[in-house]
PDB file of C-alpha atoms in Angstrom:
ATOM      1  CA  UNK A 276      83.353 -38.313 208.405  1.00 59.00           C
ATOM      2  CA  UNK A 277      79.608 -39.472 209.418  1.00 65.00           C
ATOM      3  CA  UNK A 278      78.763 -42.817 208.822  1.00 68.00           C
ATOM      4  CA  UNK A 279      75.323 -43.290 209.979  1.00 69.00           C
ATOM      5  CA  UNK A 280      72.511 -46.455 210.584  1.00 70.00           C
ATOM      6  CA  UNK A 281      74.931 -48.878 208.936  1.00 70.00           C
ATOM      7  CA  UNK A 282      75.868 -52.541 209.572  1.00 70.00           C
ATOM      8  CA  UNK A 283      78.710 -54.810 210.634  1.00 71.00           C
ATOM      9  CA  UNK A 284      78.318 -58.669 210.259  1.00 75.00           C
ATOM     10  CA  UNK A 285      80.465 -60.548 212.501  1.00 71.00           C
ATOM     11  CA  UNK A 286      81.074 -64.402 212.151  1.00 73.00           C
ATOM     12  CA  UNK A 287      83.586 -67.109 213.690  1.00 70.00           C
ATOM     13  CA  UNK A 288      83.904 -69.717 211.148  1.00 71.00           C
ATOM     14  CA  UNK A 289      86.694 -71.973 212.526  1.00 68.00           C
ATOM     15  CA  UNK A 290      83.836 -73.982 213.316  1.00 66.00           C
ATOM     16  CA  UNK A 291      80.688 -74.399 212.289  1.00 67.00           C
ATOM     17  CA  UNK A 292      78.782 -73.114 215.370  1.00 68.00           C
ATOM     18  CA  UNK A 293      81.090 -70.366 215.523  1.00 67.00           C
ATOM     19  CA  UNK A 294      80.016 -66.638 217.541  1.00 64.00           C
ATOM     20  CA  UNK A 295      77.743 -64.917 214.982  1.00 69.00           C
ATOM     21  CA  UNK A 296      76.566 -61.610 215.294  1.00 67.00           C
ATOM     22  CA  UNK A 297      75.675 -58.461 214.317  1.00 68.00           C
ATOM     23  CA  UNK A 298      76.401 -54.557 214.771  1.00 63.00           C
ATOM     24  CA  UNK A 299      72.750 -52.281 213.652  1.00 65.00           C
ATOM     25  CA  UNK A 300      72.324 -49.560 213.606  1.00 63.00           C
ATOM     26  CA  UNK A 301      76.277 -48.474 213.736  1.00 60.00           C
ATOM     27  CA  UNK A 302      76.901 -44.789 213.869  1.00 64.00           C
ATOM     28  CA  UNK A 303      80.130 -43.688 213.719  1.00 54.00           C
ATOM     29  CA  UNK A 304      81.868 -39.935 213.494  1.00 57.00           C
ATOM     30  CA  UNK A 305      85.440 -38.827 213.313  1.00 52.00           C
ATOM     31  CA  UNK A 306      86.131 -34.821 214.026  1.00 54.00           C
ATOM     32  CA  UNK A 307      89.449 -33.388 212.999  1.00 54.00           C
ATOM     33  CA  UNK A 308      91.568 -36.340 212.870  1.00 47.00           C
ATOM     34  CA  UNK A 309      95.045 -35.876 210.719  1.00 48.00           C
ATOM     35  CA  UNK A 310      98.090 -38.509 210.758  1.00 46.00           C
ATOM     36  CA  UNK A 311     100.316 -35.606 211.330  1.00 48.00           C
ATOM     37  CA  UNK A 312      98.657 -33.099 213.266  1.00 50.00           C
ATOM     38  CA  UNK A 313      99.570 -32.571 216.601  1.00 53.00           C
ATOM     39  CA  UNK A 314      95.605 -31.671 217.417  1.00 55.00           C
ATOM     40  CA  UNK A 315      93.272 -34.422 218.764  1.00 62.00           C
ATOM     41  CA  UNK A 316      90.542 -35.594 216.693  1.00 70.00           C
ATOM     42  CA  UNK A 317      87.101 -36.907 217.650  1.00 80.00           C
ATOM     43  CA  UNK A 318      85.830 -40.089 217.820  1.00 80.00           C
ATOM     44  CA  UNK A 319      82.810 -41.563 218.621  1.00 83.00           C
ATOM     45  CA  UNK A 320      81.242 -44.599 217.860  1.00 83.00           C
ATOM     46  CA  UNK A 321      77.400 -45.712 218.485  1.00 85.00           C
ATOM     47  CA  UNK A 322      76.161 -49.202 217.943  1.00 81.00           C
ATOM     48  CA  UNK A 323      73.758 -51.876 218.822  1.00 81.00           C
ATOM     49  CA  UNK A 324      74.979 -55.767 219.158  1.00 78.00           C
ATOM     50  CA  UNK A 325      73.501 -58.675 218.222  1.00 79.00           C
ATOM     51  CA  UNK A 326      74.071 -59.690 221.704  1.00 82.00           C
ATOM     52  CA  UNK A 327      71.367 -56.965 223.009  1.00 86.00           C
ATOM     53  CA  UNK A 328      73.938 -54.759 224.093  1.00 87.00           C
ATOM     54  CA  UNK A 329      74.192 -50.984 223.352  1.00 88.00           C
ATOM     55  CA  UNK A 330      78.089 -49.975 222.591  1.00 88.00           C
ATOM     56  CA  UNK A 331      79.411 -46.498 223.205  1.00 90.00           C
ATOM     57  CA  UNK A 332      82.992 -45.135 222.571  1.00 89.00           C
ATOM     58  CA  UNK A 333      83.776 -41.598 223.007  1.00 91.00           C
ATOM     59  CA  UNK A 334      87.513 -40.777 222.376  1.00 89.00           C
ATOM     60  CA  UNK A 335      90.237 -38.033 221.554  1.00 88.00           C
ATOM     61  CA  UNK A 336      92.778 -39.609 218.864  1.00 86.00           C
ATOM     62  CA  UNK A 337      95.836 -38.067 217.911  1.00 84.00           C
ATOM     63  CA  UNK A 338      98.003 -40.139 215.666  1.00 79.00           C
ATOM     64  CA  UNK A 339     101.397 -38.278 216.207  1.00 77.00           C
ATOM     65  CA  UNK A 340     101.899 -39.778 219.183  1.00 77.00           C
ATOM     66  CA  UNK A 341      99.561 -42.163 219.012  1.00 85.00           C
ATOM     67  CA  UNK A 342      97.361 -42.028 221.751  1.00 89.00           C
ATOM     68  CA  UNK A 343      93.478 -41.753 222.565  1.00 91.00           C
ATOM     69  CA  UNK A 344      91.765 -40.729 225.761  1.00 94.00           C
ATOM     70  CA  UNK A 345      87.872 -41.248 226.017  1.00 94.00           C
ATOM     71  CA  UNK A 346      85.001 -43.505 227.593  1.00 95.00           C
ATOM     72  CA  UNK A 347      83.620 -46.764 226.694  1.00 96.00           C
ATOM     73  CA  UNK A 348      80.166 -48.602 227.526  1.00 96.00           C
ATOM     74  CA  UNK A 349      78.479 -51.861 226.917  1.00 94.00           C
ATOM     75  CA  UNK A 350      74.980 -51.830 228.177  1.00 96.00           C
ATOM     76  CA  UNK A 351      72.757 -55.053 228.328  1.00 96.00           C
ATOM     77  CA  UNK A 352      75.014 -57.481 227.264  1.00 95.00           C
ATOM     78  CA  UNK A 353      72.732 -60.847 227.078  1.00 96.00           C
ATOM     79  CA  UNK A 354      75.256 -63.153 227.833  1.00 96.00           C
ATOM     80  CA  UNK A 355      73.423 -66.032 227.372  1.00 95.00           C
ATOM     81  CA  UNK A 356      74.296 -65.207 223.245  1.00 89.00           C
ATOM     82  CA  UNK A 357      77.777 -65.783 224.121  1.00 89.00           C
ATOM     83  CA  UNK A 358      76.554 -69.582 224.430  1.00 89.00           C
ATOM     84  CA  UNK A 359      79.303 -70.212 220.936  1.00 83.00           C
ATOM     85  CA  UNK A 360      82.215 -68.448 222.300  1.00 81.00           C
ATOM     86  CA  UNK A 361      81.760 -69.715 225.923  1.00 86.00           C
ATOM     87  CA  UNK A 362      80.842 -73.392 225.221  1.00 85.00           C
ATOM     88  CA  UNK A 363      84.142 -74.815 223.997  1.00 84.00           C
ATOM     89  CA  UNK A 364      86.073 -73.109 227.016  1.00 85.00           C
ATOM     90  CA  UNK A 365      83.760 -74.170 229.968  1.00 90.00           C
ATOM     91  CA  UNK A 366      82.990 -77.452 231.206  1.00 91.00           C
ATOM     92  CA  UNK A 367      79.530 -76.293 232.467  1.00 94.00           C
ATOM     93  CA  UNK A 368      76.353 -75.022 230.684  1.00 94.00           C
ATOM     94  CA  UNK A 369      76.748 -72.066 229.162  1.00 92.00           C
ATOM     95  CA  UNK A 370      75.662 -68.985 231.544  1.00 96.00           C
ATOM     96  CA  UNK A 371      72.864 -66.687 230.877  1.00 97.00           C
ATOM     97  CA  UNK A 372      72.186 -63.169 232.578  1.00 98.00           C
ATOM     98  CA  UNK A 373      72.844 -59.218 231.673  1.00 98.00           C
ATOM     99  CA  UNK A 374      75.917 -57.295 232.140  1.00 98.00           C
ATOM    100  CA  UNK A 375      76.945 -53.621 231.498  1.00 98.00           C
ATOM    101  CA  UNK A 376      80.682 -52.329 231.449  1.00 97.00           C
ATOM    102  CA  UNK A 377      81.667 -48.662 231.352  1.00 98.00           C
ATOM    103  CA  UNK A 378      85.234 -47.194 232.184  1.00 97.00           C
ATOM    104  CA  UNK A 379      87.924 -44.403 231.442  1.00 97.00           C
ATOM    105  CA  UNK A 380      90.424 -44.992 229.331  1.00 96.00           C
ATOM    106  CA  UNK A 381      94.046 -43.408 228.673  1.00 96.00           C
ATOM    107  CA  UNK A 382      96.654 -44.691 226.216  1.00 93.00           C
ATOM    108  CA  UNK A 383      99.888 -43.701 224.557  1.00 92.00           C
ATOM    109  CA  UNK A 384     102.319 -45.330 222.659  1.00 89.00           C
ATOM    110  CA  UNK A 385     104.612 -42.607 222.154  1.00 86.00           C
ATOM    111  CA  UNK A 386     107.315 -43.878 224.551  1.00 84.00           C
ATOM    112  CA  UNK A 387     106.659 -47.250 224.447  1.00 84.00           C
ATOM    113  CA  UNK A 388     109.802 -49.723 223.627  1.00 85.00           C
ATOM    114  CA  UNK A 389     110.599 -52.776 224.353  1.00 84.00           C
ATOM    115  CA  UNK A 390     111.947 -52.457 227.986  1.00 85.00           C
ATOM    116  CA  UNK A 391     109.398 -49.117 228.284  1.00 85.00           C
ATOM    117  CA  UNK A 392     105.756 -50.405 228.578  1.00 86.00           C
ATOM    118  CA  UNK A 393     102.981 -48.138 227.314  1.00 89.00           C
ATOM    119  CA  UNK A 394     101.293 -45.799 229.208  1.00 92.00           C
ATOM    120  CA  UNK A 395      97.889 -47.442 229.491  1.00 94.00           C
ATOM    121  CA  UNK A 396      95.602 -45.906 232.134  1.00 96.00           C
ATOM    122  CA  UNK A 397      92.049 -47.536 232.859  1.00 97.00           C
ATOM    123  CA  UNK A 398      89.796 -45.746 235.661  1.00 97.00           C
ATOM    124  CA  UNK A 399      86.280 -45.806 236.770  1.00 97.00           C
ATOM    125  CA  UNK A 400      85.697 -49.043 235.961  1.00 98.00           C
ATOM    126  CA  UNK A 401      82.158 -50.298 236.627  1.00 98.00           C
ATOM    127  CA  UNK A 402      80.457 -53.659 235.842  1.00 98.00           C
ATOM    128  CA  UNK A 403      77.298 -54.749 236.534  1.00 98.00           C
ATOM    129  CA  UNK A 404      75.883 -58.274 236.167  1.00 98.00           C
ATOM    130  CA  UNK A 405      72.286 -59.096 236.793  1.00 98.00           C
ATOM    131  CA  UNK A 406      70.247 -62.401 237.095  1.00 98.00           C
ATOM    132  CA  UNK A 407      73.039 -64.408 236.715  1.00 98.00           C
ATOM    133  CA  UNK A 408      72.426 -68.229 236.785  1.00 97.00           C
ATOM    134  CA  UNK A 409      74.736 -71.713 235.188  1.00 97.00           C
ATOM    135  CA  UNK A 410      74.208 -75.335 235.812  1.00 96.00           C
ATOM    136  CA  UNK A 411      77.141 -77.392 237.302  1.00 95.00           C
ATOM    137  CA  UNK A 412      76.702 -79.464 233.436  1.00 92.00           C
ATOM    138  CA  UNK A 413      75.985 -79.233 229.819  1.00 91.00           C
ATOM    139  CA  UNK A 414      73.689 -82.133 229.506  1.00 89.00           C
ATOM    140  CA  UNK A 415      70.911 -83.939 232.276  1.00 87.00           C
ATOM    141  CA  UNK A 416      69.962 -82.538 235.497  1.00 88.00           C
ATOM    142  CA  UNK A 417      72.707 -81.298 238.049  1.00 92.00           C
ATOM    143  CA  UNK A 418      73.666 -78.766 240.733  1.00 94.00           C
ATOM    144  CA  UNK A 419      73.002 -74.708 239.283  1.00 96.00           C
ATOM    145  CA  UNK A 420      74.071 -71.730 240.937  1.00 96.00           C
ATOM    146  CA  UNK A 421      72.568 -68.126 240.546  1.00 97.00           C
ATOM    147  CA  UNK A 422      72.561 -64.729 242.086  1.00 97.00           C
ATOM    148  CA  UNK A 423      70.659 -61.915 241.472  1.00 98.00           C
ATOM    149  CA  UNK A 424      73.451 -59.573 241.258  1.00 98.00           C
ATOM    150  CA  UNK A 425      77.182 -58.548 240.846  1.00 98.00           C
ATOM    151  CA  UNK A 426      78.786 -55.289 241.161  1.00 98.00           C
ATOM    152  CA  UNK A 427      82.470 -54.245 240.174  1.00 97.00           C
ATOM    153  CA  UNK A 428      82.782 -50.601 241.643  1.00 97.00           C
ATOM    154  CA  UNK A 429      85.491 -48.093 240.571  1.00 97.00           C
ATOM    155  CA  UNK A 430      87.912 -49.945 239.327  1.00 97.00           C
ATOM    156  CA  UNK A 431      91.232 -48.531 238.363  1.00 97.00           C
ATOM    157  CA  UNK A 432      94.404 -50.002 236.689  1.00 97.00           C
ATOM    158  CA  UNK A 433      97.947 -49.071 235.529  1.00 96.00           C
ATOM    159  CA  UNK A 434     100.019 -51.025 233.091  1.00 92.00           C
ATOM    160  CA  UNK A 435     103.165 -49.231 233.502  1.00 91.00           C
ATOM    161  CA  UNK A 436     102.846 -49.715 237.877  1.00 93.00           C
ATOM    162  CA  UNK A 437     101.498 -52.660 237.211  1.00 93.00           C
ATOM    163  CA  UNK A 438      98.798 -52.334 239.604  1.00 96.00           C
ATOM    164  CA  UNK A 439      95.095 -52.638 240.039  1.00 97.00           C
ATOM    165  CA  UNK A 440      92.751 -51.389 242.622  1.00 97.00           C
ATOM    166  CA  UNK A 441      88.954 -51.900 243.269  1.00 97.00           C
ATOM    167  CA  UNK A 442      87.135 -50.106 245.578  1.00 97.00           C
ATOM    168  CA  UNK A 443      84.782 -53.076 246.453  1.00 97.00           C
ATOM    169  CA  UNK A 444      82.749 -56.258 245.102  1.00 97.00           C
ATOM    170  CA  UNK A 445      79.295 -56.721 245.993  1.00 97.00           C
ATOM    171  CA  UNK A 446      77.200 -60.069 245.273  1.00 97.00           C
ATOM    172  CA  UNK A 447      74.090 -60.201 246.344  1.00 97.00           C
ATOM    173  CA  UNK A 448      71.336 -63.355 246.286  1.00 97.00           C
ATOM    174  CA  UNK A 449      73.445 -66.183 245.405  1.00 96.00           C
ATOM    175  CA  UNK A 450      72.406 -69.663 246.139  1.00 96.00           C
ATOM    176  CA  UNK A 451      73.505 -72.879 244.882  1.00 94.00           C
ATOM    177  CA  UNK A 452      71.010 -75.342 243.966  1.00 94.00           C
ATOM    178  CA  UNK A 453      70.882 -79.041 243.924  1.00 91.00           C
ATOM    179  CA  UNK A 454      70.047 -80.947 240.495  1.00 88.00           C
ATOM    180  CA  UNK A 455      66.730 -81.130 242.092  1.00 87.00           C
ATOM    181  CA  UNK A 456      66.181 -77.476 242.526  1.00 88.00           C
ATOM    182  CA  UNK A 457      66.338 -77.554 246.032  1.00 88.00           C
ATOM    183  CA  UNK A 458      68.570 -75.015 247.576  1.00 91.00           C
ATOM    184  CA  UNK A 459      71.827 -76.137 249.019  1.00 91.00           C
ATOM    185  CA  UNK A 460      73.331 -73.000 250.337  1.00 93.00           C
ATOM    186  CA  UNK A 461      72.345 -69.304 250.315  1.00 94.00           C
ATOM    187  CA  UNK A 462      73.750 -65.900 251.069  1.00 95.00           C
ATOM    188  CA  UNK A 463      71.861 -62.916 251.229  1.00 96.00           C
ATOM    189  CA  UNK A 464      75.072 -60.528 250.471  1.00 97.00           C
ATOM    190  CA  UNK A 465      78.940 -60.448 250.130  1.00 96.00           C
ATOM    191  CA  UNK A 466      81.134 -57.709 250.165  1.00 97.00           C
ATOM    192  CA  UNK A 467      84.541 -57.404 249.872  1.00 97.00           C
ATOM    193  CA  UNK A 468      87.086 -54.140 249.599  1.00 93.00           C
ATOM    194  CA  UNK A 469      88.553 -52.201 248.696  1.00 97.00           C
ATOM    195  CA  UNK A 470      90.944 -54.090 247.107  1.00 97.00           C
ATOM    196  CA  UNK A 471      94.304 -53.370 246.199  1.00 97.00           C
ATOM    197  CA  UNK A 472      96.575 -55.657 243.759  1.00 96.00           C
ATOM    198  CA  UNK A 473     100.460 -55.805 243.126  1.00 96.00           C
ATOM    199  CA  UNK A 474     100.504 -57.966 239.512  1.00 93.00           C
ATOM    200  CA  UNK A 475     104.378 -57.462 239.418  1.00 90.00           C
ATOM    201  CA  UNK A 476     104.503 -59.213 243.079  1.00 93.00           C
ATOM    202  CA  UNK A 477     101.466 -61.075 242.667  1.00 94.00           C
ATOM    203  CA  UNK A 478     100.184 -59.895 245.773  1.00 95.00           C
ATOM    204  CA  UNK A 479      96.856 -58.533 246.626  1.00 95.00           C
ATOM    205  CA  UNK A 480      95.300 -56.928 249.765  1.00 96.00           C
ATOM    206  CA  UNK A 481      91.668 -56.895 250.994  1.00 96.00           C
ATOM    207  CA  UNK A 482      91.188 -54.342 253.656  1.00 96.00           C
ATOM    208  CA  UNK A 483      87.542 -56.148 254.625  1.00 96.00           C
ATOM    209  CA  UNK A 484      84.865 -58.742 253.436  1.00 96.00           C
ATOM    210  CA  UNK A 485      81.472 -59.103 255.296  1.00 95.00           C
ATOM    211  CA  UNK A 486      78.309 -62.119 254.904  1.00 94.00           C
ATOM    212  CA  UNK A 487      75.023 -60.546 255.534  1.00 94.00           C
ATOM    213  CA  UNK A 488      72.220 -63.278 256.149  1.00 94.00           C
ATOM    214  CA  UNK A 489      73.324 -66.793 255.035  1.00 91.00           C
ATOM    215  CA  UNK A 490      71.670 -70.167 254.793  1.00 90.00           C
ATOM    216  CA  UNK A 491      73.079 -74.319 254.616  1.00 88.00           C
ATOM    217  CA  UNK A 492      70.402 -77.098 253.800  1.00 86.00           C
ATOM    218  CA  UNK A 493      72.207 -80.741 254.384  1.00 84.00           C
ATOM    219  CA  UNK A 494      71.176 -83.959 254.250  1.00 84.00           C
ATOM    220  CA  UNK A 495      72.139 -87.333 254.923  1.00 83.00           C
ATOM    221  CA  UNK A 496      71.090 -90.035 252.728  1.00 75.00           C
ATOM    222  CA  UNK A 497      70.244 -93.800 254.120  1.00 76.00           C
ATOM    223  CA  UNK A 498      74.155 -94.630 252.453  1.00 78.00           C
ATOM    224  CA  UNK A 499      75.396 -91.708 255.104  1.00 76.00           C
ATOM    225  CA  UNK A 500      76.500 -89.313 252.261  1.00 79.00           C
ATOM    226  CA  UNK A 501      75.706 -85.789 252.533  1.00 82.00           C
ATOM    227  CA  UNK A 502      73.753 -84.622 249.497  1.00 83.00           C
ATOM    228  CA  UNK A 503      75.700 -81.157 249.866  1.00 85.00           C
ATOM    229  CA  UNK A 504      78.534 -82.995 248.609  1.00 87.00           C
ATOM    230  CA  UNK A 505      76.673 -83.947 245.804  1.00 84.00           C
ATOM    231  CA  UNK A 506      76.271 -80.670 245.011  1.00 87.00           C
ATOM    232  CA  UNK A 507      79.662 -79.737 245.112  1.00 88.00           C
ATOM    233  CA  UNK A 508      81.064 -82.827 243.280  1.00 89.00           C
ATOM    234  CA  UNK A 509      78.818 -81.777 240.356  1.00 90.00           C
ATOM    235  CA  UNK A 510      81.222 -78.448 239.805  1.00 92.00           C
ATOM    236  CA  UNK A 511      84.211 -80.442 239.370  1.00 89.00           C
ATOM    237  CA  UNK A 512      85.432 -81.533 235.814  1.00 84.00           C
ATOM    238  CA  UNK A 513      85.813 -85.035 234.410  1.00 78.00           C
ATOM    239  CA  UNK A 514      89.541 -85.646 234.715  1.00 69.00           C
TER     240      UNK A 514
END
């Protein structure tokens, strides 16, 4: 089956300024798939978002199990589109940047029960998040905070184990600002990992972390307050 240049309208109409968008072109092809054959069919899926982002999904299905192996991407997500889905659950300003996603996936069902778990498998995870930036408030001026980029590198995790590991997070350029626009703090670079993570015994291990080039502007005001305080006070929610 070839379906090719079509669309897919999406819309959240709980409320009125629900998520809207759109999937154009949308290419999708299926090879060889059969509910009872015990060969894998192909599928693979091409489409650009309404959100700016380019989805890919490449996967073997077979149905007897089930199960489906494959790769998925999401390139150039604008996230600052997400502005309906993200307002009602954060007490900030909606963000705004670009992020891409890509990772392996694994799954089968065929031994899954209720005691049994399903053998999900996701590897090679990689994120990428670029000229990211959010102010401390919805409305009026107040502290931001921005960096220039986040990466997620080869990522890997298990649902049957339980377990996740990362082999490292690295942010570089963030700085928070005052409402102002001055610039409270800076650092030039974080990294951290690998990282290794235990959900069933909520524990997780870092093996290192390292600052590269940092910077902390305070001031004290005639009253004796600190205006990095300010800054910080502006990230915490109404109670």
């Amino acid at each position: 089956m070839l379906i090719s240049d079509a669309a897919v309208d999406f819309e959240d109409r709980r409320k009125l300024d629900g998520l809207k968008t759109r999937f154009e072109p949308l290419n999708l092809e299926l090879h060889d798939l059969a509910t009872r054959s015990e060969n894998n069919g192909d599928f693979v899926l091409d489409a650009v978002t309404g959100l700016d982002a380019a989805l890919k999904l490449r996967a073997k299905v077979n149905l007897a199990d089930p199960s489906a192996a494959g790769e998925f991407s999401l390139t150039g997500l604008n996230i600052a589109k997400l502005e309906p889905l993200l307002k009602p659950l954060l007490p900030t300003a909606p963000p705004a940047g670009t992020a891409d996603l890509a990772l392996n996936f694994d799954v089968n069902l065929k031994d899954a029960s209720d005691t049994t778990p399903p053998k999900i498998l996701v590897n090679n995870i990689n994120a990428e998040v670029r000229d990211f930036n959010i102010q401390a408030k919805p409305k009026g001026a107040s502290a931001s905070a921005q960096f220039q980029k986040l990466n997620i590198n080869n990522g890997h995790f298990d649902l049957q184990a339980n377990k996740a590991e990362l082999a490292g997070i690295a942010l570089a350029g963030l700085q928070l600002n005052h409402g102002n626009k001055a610039k409270a703090i800076a650092l030039n670079a974080i990294e951290v990992g690998p990282i290794a993570v235990d959900l069933g015994k909520q524990h997780a291990e870092i093996q290192a972390a390292t600052l590269k080039g940092g910077q902390v502007n305070v001031k004290r005001n005639v009253t004796g307050e600190l205006d990095l305080m300010a800054a910080i006070n502006d990230w915490i929610p109404p109670g």
